[in-house]
XYZ file of C-alpha atoms in Angstrom:
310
model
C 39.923 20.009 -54.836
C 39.300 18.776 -51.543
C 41.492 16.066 -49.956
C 42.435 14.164 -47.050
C 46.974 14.105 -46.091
C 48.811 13.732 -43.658
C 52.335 15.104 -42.957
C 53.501 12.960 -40.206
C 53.071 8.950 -39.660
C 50.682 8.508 -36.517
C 47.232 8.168 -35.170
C 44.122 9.134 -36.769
C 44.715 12.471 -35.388
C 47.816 12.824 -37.969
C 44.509 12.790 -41.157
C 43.449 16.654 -42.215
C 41.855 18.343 -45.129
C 43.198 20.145 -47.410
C 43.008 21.663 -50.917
C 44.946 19.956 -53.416
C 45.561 20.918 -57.330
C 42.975 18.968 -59.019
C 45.164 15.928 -61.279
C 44.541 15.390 -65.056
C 44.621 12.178 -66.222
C 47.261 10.945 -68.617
C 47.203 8.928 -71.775
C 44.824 5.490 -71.468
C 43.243 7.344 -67.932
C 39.968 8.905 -66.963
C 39.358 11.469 -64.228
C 37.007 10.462 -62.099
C 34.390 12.331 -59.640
C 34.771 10.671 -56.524
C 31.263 10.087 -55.474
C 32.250 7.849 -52.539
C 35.552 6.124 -51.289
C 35.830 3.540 -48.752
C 38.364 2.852 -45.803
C 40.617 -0.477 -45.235
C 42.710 -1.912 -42.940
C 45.658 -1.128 -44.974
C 44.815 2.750 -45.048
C 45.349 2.613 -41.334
C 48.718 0.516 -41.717
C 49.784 2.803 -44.060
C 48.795 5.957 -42.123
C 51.235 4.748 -38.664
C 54.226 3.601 -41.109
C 53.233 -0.056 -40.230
C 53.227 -0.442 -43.870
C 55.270 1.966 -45.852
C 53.968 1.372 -49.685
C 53.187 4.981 -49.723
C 56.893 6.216 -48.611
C 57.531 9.373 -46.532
C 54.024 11.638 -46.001
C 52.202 13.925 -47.490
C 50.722 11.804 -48.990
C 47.033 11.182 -49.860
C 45.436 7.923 -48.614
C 42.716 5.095 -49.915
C 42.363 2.932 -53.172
C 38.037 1.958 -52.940
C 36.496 4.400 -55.188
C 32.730 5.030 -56.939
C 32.419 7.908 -58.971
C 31.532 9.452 -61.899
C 33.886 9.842 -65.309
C 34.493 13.589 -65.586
C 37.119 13.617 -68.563
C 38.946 10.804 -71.352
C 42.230 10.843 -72.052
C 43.529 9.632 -75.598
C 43.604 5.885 -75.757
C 40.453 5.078 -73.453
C 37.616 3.271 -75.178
C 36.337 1.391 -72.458
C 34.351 4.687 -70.576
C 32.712 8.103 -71.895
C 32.228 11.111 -69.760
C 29.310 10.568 -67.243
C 29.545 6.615 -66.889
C 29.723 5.870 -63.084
C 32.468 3.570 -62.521
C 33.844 1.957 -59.745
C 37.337 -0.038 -58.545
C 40.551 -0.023 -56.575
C 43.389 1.384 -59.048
C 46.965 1.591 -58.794
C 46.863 -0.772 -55.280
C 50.069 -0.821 -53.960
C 51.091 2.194 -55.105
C 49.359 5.346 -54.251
C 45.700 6.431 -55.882
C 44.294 9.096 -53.790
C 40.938 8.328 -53.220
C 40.532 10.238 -49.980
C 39.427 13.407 -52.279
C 37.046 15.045 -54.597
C 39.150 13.741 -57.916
C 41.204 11.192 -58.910
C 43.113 9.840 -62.126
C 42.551 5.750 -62.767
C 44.107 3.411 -65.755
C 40.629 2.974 -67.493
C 41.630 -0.760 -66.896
C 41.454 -1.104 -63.885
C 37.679 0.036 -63.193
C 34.487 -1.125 -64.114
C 31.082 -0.072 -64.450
C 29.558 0.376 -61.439
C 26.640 -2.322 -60.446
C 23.385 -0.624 -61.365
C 21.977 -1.576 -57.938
C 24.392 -0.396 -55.331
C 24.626 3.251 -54.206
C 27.958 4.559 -54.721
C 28.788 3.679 -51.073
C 28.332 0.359 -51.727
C 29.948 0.041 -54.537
C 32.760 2.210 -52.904
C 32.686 -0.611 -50.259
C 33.426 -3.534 -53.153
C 36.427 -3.494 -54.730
C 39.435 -4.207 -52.498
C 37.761 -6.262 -49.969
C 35.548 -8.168 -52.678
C 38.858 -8.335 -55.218
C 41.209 -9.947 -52.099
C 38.397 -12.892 -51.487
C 37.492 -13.023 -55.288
C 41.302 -13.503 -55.787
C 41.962 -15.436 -52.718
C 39.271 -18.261 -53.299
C 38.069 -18.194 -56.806
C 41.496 -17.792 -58.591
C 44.069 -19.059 -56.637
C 41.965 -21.622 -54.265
C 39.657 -22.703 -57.358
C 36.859 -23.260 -54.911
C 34.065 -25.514 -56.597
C 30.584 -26.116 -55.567
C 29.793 -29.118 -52.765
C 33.365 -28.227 -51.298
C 33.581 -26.796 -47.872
C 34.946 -23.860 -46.773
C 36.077 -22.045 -43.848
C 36.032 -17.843 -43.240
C 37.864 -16.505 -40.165
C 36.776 -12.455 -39.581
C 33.661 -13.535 -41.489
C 31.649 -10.157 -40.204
C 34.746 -8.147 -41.641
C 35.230 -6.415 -45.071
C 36.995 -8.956 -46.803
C 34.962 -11.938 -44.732
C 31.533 -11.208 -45.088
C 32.076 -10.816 -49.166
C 33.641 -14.363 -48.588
C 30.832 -15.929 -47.556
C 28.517 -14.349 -50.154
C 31.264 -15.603 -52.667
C 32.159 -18.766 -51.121
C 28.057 -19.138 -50.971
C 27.417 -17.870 -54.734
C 29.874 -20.391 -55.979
C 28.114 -23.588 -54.047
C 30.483 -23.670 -51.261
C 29.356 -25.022 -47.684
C 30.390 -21.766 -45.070
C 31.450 -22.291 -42.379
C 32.214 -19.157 -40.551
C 34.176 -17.717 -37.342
C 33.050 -13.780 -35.835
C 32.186 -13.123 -32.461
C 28.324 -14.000 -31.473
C 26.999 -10.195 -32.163
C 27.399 -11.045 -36.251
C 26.790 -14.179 -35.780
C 22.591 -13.278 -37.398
C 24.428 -10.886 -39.805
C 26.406 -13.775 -41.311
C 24.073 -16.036 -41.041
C 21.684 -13.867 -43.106
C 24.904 -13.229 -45.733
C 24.550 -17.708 -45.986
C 26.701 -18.647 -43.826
C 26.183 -22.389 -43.128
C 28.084 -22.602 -39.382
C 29.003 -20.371 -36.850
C 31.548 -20.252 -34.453
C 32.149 -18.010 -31.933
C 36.073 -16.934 -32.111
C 35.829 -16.037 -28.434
C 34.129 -18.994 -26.769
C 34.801 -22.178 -28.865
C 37.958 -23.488 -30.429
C 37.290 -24.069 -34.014
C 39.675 -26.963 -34.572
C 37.086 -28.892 -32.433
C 35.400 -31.198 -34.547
C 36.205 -29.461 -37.621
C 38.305 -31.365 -40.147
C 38.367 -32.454 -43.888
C 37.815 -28.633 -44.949
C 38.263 -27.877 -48.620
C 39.564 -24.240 -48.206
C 40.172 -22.216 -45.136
C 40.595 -18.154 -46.043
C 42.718 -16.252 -43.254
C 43.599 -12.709 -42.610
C 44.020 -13.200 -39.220
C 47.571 -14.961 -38.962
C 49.889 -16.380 -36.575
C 48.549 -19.159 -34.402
C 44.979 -19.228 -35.795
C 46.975 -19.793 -39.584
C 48.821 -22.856 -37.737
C 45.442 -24.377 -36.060
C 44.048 -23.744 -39.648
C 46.185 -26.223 -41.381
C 44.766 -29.000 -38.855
C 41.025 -28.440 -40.180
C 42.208 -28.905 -44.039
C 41.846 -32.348 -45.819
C 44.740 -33.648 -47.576
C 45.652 -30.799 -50.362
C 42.920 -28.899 -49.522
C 43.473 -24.781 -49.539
C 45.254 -22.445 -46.832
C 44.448 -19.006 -48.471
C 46.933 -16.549 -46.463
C 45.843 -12.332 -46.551
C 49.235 -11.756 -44.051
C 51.984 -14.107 -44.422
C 51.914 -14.407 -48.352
C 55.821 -13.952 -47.853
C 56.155 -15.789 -45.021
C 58.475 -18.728 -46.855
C 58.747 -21.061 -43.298
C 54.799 -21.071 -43.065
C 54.377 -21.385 -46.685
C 57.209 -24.540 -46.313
C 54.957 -25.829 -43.506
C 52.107 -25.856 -45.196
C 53.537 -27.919 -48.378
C 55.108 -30.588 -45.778
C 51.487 -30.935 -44.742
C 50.200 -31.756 -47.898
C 48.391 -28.833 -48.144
C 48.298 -26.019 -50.728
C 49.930 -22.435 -49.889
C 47.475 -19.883 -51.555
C 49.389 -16.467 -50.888
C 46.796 -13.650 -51.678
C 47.661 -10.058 -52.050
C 45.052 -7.882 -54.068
C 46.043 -6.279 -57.087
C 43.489 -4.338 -59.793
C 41.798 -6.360 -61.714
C 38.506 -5.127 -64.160
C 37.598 -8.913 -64.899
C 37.484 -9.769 -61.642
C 35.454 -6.289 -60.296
C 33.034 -7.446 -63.503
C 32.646 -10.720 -62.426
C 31.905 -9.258 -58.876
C 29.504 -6.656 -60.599
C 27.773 -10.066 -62.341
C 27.186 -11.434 -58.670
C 25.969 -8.316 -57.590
C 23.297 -7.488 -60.256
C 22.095 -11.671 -59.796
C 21.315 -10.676 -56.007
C 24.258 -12.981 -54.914
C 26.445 -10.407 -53.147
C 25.774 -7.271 -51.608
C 28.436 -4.967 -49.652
C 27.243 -3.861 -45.852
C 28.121 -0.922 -45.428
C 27.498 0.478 -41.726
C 28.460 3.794 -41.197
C 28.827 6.568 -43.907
C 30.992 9.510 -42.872
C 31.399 12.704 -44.791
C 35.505 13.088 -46.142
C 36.428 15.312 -43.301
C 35.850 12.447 -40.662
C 38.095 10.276 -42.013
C 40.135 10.156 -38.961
C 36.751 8.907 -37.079
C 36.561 6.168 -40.398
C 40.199 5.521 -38.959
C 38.995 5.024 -35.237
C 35.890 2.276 -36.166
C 38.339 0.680 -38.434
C 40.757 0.180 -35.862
C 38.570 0.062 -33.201
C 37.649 -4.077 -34.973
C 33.709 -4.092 -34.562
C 32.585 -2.767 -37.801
C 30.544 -5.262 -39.818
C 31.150 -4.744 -43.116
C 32.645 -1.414 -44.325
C 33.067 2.237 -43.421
C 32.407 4.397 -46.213
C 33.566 7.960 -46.748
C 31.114 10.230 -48.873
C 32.324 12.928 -50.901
């Protein structure tokens, strides 16, 4: 099969294509035809050794995957050969979605939303699973309550305000002022422009504030929250001084680091199919271009997702 490794940490330039034995899946897995597979921030941390889940290359990169179910191992009930499924599996450790085939723990994917192409629904399951996670399970955001997105024109941030939106939330929402109709067209309530206008300004009483930004915009965050209102952390979820901080404010700590989940994905897929969420996905790239899916990533003006297409 055809896949994307690398055999040194580095650039995009390190990403090349190879042929790879094809894996079989082992007991309670499918093998799945990767139809499309999308491209994170974490694939590129991972690529330059910024994040080392993956260990020493080769190795091969991604976890977003839409595909079809080419074989069953013993113990799967949940899928039959030729249902198009769709997920994230084995996040941290490695999956291999950057190729033609890959093996998944039938639990941890889902059938794949009847109205999304499998780009989209490539483009759903990390991103959509970390704000799911993040503000639905450990945030518990309720309707009327008001919540605030940074990156809202991002992967994970303009799911979040679809989600935030879907469950009766009032958005508000920081991106620079080129998204700023995008988001507003996702439902998002407020804008503000990170670039021009400090968003502490006025803002205060906040419900929930989701951030995967970090540093000083996490410590101006705490000032907008009401008393035990939300902080819901993508970066310093082990950061035990911020997470201290935050408690001697009176606020809550929410750390937030995706993991597979097929109730959440079908609880997604139930948003989805209502015409509550929908994945942007803004440039498709065939698998050999992943190191140009690398540069846009990095390059922090994509709205929405780059998608890989196999």
């Amino acid at each position: 099969m055809r896949a994307i490794t690398q055999r040194s940490l580095g650039g995009p330039s390190v990403l090349e294509s190879v042929e790879l034995e094809r894996p079989e899946p082992m007991v309670t897995e499918v093998l799945v035809r990767v139809h499309a597979a999308s491209v994170n921030p974490v694939d590129t941390y991972v690529r330059a050794g910024m994040m080392p889940l993956l260990g020493r290359p080769p190795f091969v990169l991604g976890w977003d995957v839409s595909g079809v179910v080419e074989a069953v191992a013993p113990g799967v009930n949940r899928f039959r050969v030729g249902d198009e499924v769709y997920g994230m599996p084995a996040f941290p450790r490695a999956a291999g979605a950057y190729a033609e085939y890959v093996t998944a723990p039938a639990r941890q994917l889902s059938r794949k939303p009847a109205g999304l192409s499998h780009a989209e629904a490539a483009a759903l399951p990390l991103a959509g699973l970390t704000a799911w996670q993040g503000l639905v399970d450990g945030a518990g955001l309720q309707a009327g309550q008001r919540v605030l997105v940074h990156g809202a024109g991002g992967g994970v941030g303009h799911l979040a305000v679809q989600i935030a939106k879907a469950r009766g939330a009032e958005v508000y929402a920081t991106a620079g002022a080129d998204k700023h109709d995008f988001l507003r067209e996702l439902g998002a309530d407020h804008l503000i422009d990170h670039r021009t206008t400090d968003f502490t300004a006025g803002l205060t009483d906040l419900d929930v504030v989701l951030d995967p930004i970090g540093g000083d915009v996490a410590d101006r965050s705490l000032t907008v929250l009401r008393e035990g209102g939300a902080l819901v952390t993508l970066v310093q979820s082990s950061d035990r001084e911020f997470a201290e901080r935050v408690a001697a404010a009176g606020l809550r700590f929410v750390p937030t680091v995706v993991e597979p989940d097929h109730v959440g994905l079908e609880a997604l897929t139930e948003l989805v199919e209502a015409g509550l969420l929908r994945p942007h996905v803004e440039q498709e790239l065939p698998l050999a271009e992943a190191a140009k899916a690398h540069e846009l990533i990095e390059g922090r003006r994509t709205k929405g997702k780059i998608v890989l297409t196999v």
